[in-house]
PDB file of C-alpha atoms in Angstrom:
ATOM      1  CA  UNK A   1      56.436  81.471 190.878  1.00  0.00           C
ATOM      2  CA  UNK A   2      55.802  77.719 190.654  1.00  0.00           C
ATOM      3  CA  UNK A   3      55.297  75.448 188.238  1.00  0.00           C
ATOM      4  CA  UNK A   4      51.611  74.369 187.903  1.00  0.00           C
ATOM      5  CA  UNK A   5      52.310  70.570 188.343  1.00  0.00           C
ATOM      6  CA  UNK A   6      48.846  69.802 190.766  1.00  0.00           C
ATOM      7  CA  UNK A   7      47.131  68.276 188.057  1.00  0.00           C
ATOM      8  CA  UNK A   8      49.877  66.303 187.275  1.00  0.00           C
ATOM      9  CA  UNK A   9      51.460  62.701 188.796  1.00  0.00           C
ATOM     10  CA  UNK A  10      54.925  63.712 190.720  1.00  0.00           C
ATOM     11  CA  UNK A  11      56.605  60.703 188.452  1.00  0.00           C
ATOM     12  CA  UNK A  12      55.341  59.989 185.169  1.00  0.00           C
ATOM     13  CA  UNK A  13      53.746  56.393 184.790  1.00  0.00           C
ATOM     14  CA  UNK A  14      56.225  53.999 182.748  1.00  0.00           C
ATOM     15  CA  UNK A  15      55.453  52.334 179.983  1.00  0.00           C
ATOM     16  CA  UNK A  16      53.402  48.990 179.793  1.00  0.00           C
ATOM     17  CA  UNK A  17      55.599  45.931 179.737  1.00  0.00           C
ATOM     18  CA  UNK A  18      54.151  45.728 176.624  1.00  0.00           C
ATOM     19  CA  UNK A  19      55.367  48.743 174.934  1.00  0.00           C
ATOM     20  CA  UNK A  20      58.619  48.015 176.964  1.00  0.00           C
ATOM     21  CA  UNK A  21      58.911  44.657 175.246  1.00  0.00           C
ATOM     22  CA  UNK A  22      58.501  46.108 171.691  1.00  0.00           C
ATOM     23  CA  UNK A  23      61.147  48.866 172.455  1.00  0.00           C
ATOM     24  CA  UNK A  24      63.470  46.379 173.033  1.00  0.00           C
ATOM     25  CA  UNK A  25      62.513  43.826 170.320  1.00  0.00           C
ATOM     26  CA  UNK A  26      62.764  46.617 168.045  1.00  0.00           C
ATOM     27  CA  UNK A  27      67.068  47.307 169.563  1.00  0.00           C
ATOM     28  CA  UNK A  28      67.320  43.984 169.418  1.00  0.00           C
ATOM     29  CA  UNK A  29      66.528  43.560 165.457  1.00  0.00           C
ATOM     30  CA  UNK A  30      68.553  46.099 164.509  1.00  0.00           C
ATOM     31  CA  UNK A  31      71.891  45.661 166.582  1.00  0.00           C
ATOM     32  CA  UNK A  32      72.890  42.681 163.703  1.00  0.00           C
ATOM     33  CA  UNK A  33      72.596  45.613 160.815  1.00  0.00           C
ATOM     34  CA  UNK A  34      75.731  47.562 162.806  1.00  0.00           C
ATOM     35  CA  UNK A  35      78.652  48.183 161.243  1.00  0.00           C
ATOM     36  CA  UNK A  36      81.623  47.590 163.646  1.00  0.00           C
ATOM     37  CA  UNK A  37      82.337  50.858 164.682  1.00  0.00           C
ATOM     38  CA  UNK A  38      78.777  51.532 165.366  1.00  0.00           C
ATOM     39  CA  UNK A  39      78.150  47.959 167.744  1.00  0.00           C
ATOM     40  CA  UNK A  40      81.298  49.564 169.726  1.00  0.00           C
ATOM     41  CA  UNK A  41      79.344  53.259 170.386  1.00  0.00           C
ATOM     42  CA  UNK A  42      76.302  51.070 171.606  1.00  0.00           C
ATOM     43  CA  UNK A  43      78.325  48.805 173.790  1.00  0.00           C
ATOM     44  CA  UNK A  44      80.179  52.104 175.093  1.00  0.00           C
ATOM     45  CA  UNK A  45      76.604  53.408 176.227  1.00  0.00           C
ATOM     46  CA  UNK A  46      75.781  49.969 177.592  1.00  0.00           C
ATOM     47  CA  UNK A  47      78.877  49.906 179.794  1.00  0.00           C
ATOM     48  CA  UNK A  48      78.310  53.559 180.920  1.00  0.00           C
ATOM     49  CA  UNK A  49      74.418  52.536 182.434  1.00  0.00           C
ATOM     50  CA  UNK A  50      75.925  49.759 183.946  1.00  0.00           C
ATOM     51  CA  UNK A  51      78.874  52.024 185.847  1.00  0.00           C
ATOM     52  CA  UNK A  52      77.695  53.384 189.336  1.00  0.00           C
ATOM     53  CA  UNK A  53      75.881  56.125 189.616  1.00  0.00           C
ATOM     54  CA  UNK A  54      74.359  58.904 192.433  1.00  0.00           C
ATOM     55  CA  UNK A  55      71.396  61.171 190.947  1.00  0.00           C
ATOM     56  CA  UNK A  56      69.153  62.861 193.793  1.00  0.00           C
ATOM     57  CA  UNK A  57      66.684  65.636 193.559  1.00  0.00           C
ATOM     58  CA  UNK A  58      65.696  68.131 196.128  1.00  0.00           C
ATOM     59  CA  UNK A  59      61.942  66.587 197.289  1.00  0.00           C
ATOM     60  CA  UNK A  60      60.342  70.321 197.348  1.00  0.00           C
ATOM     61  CA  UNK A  61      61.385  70.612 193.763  1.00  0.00           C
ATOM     62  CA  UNK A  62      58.464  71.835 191.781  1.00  0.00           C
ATOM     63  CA  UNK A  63      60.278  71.032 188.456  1.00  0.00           C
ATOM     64  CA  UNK A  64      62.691  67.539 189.077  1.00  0.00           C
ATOM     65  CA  UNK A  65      60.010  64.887 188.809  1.00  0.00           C
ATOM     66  CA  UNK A  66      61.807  60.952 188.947  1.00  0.00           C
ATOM     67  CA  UNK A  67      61.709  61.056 185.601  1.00  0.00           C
ATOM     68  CA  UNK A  68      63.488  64.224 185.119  1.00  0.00           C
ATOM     69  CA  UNK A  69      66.282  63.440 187.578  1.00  0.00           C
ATOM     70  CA  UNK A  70      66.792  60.281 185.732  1.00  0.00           C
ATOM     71  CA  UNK A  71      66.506  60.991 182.188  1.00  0.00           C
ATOM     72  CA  UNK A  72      68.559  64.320 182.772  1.00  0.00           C
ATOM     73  CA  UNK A  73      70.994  62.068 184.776  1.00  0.00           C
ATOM     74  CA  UNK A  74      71.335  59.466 181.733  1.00  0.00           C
ATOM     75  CA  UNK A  75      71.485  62.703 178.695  1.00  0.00           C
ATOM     76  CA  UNK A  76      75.117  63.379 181.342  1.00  0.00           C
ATOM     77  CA  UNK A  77      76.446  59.727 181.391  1.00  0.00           C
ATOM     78  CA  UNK A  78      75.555  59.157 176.966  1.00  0.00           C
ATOM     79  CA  UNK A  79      77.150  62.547 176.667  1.00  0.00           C
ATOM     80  CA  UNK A  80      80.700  61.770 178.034  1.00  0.00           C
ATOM     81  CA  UNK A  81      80.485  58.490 176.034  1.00  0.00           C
ATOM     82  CA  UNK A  82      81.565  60.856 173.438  1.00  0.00           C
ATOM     83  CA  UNK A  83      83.314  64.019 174.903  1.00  0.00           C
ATOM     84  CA  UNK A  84      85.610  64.964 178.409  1.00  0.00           C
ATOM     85  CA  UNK A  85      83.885  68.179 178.295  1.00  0.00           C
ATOM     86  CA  UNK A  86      81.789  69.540 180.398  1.00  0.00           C
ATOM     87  CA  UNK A  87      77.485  69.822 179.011  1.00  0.00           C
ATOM     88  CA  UNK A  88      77.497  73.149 177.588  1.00  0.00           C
ATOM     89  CA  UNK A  89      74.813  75.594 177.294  1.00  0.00           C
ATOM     90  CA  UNK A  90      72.921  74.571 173.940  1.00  0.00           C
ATOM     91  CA  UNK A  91      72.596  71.118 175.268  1.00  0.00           C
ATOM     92  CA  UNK A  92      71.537  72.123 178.365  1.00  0.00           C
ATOM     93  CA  UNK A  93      68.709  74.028 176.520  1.00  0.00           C
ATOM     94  CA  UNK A  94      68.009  71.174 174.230  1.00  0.00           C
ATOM     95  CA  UNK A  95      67.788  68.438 176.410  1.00  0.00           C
ATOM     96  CA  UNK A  96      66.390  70.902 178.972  1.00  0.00           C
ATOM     97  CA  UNK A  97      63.159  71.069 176.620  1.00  0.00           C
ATOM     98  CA  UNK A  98      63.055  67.077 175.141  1.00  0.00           C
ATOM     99  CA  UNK A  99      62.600  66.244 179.059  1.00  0.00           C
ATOM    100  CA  UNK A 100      60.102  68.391 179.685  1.00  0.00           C
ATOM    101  CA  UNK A 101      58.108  67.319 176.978  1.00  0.00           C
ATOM    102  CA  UNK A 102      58.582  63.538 178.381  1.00  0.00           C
ATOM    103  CA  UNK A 103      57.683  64.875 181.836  1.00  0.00           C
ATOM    104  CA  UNK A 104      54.290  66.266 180.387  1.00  0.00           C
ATOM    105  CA  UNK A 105      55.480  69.226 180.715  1.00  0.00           C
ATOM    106  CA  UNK A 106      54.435  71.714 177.599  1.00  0.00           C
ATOM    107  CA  UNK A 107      58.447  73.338 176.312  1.00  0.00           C
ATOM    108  CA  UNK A 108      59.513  75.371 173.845  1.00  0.00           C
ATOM    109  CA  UNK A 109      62.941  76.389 173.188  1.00  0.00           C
ATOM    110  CA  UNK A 110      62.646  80.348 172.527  1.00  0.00           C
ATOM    111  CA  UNK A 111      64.304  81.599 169.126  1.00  0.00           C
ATOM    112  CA  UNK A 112      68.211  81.304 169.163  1.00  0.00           C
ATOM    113  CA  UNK A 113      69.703  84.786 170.577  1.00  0.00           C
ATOM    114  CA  UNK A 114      66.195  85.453 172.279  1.00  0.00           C
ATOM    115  CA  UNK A 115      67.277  87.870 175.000  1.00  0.00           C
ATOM    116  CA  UNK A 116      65.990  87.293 178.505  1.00  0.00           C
ATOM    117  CA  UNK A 117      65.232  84.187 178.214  1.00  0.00           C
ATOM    118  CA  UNK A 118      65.976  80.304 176.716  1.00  0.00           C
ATOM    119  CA  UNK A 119      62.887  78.308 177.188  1.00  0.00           C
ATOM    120  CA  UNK A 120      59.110  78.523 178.180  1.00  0.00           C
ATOM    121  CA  UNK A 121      57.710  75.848 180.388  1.00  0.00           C
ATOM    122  CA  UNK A 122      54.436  75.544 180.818  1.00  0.00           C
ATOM    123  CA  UNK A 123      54.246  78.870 180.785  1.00  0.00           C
ATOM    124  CA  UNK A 124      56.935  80.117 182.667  1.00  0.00           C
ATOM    125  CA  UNK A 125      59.977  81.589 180.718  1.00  0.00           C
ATOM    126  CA  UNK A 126      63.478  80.249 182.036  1.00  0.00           C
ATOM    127  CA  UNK A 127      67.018  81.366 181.996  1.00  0.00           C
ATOM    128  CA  UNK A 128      69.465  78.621 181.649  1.00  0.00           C
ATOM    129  CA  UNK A 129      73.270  79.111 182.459  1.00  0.00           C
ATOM    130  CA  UNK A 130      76.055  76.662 182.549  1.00  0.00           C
ATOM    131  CA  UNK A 131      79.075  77.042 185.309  1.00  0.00           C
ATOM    132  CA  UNK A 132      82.229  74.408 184.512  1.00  0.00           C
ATOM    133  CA  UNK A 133      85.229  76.749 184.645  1.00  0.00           C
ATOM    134  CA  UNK A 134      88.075  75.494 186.214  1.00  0.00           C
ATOM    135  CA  UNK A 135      88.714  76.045 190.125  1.00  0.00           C
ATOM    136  CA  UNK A 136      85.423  76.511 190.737  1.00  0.00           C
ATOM    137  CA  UNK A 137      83.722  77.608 193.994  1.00  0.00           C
ATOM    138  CA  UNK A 138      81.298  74.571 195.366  1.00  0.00           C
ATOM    139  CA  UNK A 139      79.234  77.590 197.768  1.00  0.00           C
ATOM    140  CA  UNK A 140      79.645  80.511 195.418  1.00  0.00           C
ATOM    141  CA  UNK A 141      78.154  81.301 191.405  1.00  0.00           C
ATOM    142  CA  UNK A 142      79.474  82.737 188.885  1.00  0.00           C
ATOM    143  CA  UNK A 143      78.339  83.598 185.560  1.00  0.00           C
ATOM    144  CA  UNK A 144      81.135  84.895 183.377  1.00  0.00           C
ATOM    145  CA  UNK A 145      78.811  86.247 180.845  1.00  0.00           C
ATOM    146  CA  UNK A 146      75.229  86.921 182.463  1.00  0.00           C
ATOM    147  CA  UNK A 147      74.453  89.161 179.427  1.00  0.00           C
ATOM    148  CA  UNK A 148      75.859  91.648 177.393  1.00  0.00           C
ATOM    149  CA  UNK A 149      75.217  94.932 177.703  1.00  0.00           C
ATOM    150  CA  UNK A 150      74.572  96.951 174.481  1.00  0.00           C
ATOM    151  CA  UNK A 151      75.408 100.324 173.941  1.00  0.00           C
ATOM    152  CA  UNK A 152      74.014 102.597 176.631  1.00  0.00           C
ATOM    153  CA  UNK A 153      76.128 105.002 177.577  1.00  0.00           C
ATOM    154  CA  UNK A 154      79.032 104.177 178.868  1.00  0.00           C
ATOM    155  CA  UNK A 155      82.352 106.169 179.929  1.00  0.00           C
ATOM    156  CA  UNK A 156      84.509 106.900 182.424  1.00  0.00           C
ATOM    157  CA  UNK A 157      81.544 108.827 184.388  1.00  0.00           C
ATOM    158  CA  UNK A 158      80.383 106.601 187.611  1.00  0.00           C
ATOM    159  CA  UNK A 159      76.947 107.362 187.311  1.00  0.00           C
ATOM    160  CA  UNK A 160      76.871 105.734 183.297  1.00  0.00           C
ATOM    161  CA  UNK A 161      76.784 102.248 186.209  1.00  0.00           C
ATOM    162  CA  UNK A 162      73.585 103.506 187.316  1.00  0.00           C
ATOM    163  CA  UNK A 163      71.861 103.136 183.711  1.00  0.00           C
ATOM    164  CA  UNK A 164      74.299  99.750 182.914  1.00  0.00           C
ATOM    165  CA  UNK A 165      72.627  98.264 186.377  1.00  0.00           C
ATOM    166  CA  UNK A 166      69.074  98.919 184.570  1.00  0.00           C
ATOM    167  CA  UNK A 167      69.867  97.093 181.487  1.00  0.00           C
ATOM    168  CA  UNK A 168      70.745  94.443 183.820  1.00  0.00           C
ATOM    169  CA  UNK A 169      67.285  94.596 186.186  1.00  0.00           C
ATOM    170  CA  UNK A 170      65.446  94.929 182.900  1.00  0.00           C
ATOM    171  CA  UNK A 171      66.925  91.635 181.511  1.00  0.00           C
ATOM    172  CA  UNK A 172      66.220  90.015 184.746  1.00  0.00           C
ATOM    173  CA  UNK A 173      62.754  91.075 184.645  1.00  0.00           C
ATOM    174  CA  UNK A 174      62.064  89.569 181.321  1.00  0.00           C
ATOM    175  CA  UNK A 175      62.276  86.257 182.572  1.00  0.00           C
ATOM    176  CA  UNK A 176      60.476  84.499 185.496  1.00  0.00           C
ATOM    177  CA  UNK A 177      63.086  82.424 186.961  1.00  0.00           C
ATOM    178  CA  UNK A 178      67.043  81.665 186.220  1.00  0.00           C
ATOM    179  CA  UNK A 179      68.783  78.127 186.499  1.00  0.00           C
ATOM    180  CA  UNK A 180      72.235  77.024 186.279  1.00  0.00           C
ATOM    181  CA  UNK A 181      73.758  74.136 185.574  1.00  0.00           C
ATOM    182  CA  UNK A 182      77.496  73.529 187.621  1.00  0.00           C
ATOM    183  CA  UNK A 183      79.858  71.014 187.634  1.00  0.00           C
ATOM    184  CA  UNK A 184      81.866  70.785 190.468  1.00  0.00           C
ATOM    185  CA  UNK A 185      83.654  67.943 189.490  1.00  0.00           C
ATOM    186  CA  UNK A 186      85.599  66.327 186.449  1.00  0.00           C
ATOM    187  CA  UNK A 187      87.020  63.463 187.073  1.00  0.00           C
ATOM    188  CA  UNK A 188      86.113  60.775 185.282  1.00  0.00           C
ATOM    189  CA  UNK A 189      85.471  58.749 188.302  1.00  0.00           C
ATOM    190  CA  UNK A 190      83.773  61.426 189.675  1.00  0.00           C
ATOM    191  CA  UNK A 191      81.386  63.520 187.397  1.00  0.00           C
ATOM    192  CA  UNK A 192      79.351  65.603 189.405  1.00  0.00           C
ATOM    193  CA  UNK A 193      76.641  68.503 188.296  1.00  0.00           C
ATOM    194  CA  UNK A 194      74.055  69.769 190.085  1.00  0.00           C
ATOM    195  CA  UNK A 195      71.194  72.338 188.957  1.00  0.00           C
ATOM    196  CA  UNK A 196      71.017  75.539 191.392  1.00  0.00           C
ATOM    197  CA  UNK A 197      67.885  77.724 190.662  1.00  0.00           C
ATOM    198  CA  UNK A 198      68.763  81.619 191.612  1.00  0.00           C
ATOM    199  CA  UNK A 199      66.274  83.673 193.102  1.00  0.00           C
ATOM    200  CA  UNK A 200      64.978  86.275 190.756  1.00  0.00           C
ATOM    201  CA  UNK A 201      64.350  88.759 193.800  1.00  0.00           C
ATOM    202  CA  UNK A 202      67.735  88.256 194.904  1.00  0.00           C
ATOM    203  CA  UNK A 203      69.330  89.575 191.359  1.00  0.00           C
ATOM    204  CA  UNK A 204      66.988  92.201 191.390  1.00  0.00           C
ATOM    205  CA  UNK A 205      68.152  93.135 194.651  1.00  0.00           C
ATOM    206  CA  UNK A 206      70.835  94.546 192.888  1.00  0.00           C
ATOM    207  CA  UNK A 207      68.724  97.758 192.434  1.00  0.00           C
ATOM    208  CA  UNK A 208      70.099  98.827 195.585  1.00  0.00           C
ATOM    209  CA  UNK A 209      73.389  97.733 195.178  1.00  0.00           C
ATOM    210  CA  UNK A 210      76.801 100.341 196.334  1.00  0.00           C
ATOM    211  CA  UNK A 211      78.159 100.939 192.608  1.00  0.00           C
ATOM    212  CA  UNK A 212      81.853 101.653 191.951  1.00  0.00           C
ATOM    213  CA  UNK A 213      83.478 102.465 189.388  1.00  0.00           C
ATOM    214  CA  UNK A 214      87.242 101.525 188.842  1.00  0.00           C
ATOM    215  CA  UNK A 215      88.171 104.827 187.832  1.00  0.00           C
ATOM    216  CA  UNK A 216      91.658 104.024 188.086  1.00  0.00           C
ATOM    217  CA  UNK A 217      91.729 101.415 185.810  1.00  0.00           C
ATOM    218  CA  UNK A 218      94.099 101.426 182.781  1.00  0.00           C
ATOM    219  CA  UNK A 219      91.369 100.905 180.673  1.00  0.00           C
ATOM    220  CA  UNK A 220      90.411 103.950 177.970  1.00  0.00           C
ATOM    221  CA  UNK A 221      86.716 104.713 177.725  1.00  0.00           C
ATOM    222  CA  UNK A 222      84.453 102.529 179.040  1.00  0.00           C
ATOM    223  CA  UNK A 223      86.014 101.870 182.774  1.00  0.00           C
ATOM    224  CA  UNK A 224      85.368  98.729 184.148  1.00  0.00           C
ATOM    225  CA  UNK A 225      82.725  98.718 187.400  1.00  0.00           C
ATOM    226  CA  UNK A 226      81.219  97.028 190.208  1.00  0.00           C
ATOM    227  CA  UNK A 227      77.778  96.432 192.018  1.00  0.00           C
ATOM    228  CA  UNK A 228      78.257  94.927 195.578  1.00  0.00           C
ATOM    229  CA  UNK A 229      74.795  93.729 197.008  1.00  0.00           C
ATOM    230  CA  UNK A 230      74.911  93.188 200.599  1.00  0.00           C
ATOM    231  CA  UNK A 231      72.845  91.610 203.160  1.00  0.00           C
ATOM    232  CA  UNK A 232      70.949  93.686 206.380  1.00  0.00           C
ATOM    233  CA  UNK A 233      74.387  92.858 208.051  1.00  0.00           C
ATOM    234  CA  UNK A 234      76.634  93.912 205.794  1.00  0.00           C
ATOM    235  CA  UNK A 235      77.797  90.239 204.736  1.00  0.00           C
ATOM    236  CA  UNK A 236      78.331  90.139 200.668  1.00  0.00           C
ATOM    237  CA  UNK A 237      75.355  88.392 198.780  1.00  0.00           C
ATOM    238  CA  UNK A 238      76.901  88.644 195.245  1.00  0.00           C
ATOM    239  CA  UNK A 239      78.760  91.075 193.131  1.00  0.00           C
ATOM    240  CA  UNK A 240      78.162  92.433 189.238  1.00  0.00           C
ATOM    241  CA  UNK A 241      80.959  93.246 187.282  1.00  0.00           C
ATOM    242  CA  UNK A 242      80.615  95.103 184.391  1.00  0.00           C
ATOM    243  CA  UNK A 243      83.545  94.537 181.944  1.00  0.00           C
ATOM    244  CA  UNK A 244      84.338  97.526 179.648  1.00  0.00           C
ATOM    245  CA  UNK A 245      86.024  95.369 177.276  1.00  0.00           C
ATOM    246  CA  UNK A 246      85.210  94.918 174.021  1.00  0.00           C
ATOM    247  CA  UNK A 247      82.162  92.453 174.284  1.00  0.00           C
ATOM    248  CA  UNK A 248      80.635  94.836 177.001  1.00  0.00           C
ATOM    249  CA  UNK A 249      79.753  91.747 179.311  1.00  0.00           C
ATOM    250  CA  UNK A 250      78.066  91.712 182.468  1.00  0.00           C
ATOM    251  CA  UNK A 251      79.448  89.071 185.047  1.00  0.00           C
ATOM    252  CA  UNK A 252      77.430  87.781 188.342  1.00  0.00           C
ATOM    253  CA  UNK A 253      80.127  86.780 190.673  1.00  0.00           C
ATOM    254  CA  UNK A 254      80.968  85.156 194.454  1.00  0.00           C
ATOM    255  CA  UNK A 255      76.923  84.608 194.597  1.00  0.00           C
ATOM    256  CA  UNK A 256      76.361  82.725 197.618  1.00  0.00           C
ATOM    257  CA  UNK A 257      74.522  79.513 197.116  1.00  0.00           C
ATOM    258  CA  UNK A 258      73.118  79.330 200.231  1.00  0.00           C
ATOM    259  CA  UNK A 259      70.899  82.169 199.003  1.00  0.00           C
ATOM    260  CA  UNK A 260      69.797  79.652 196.078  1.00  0.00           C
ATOM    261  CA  UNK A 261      67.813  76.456 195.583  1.00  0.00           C
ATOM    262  CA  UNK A 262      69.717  73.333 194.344  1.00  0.00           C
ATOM    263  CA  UNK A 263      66.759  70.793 192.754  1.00  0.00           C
ATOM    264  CA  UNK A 264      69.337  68.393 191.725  1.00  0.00           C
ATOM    265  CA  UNK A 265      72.468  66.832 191.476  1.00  0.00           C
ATOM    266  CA  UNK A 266      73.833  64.030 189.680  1.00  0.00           C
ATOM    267  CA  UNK A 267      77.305  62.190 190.035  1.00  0.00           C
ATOM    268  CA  UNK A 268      78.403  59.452 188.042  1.00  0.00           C
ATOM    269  CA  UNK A 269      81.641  57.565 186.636  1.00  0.00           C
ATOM    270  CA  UNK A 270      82.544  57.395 183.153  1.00  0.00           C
ATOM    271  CA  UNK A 271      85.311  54.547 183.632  1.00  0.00           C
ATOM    272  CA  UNK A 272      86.073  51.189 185.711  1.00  0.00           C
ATOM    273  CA  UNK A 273      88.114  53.194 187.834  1.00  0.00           C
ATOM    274  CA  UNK A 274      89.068  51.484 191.404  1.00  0.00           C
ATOM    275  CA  UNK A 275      89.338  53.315 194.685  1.00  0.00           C
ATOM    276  CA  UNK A 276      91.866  52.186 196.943  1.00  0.00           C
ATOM    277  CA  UNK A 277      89.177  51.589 200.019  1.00  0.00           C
ATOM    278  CA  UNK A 278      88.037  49.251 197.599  1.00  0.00           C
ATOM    279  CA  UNK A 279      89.926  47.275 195.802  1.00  0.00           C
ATOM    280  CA  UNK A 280      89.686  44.404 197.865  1.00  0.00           C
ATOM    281  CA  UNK A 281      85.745  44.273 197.094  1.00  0.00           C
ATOM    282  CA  UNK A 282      86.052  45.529 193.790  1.00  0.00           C
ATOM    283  CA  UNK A 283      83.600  48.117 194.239  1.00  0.00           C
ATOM    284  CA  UNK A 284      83.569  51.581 192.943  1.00  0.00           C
ATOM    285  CA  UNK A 285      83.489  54.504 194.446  1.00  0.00           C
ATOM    286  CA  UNK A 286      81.504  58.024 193.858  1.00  0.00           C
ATOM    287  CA  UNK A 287      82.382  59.366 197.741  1.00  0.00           C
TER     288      UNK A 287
END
């Protein structure tokens, strides 16, 4: 399912000069009122727009207008003005919804610890994840904690997988698509995220997934268990594990991106950092 963006521009129209000119009139003013420390966050921002910079969006993209990939790209760069961390999932959501709503786009955040989904835009209801572990796998997803699973039943019986795989099918089926946002990258002369959209048919192909459990497993009560989903050839698409620990999570794992639809990706520095190709030019380097 697509987002309905026909009747819409595929970049939003900028301001007037005029409005542009107030805007900045109106910084302008009020940069003499700043307290010290408060002059040296804005000039911190300033130098971070001015460092160099590669955002590009997939041109079939139904949901990256310009003005998404840039605004989105700019939310990264203020953000690690003020933390080495990677943009974790209530931001994502956030600023995930403030850019839509720039875009045109009608957003609402859904009600925090709404199940199935994070966001409705215009009209369709999204699942956003986050992926920045460390050693991460540029060509394969994983989700540590997709969902958790409840309370069905749950022992050391292989067929209690069989009802734990339909609590995962019927969270999938409660929303209409799934996004994540990865960063494959964290250096500070080399940030670099990029939003992958997962199929929704492809997670539900998981219905005919070969279950195991680890019976064997050291584990007491719930046992820990698998769902491999496999290709017409046999070739691995993804994996579900589903931990028996105590938070009763359900992980998506080895997920092949090339099954999956990156819309975006942004890389950026977040310091005057030289590469040694080129020092001699001073130039910086995101390659």
């Amino acid at each position: 399912m697509l987002l309905n963006l026909n009747s819409k521009p595929k970049t939003t129209p900028p301001v007037s000069a005029s409005e542009q000119e107030q805007r900045i009139r109106r910084i302008a003013d009020a940069l003499p009122k700043l307290s010290e420390g408060q002059a040296l966050w804005v000039e911190d921002m300033l130098m971070q727009f001015a460092r160099p910079h590669s955002f590009k969006a997939n041109p079939h993209s139904d949901i990256i207008t310009q003005r998404f990939l840039y605004d989105f790209g700019d939310t990264l760069r203020v953000h690690h003005c003020f933390s080495k961390q990677a943009f974790t999932k209530d931001k994502f959501e956030y600023v995930f919804e403030r850019i839509a709503l720039l875009c045109g786009l009608p957003a609402k955040l859904a009600t925090k610890g709404n199940p199935g989904f994070d966001i409705i835009v215009a009209g369709q209801k999204l699942s956003l994840k986050t992926e920045a572990h460390e050693g991460i796998n540029a060509d394969k997803i994983h989700i540590s904690k997709f969902m958790e699973l409840g309370k069905p039943k749950w022992t050391n019986d292989p067929a209690d997988l069989i009802g734990l795989r339909q609590v995962f099918l019927d969270r999938v089926n409660e929303c209409d698509r799934v996004f994540t946002l990865r960063v494959l990258s964290k250096l500070p002369n080399k940030w670099h995220y990029e939003l992958v959209e997962i199929p929704k048919a492809l997670l539900l192909s998981a219905a005919t997934g070969q279950l195991e459990m680890k019976t064997k497993s050291k584990q007491t009560g719930a046992l820990p268990g698998y769902c491999y989903v496999k290709d017409a050839r046999g070739h691995l698409l993804f994996e579900l594990y589903f931990d028996g620990g105590s938070e009763r999570k359900l992980r998506v794992q080895k997920l092949l991106k090339s099954s999956c639809v990156v819309h975006a990706t942004w890389v950026f520095s977040t310091e005057d950092v030289l590469s040694d190709d080129n020092q001699a030019t001073g130039q910086l380097s995101l390659m």
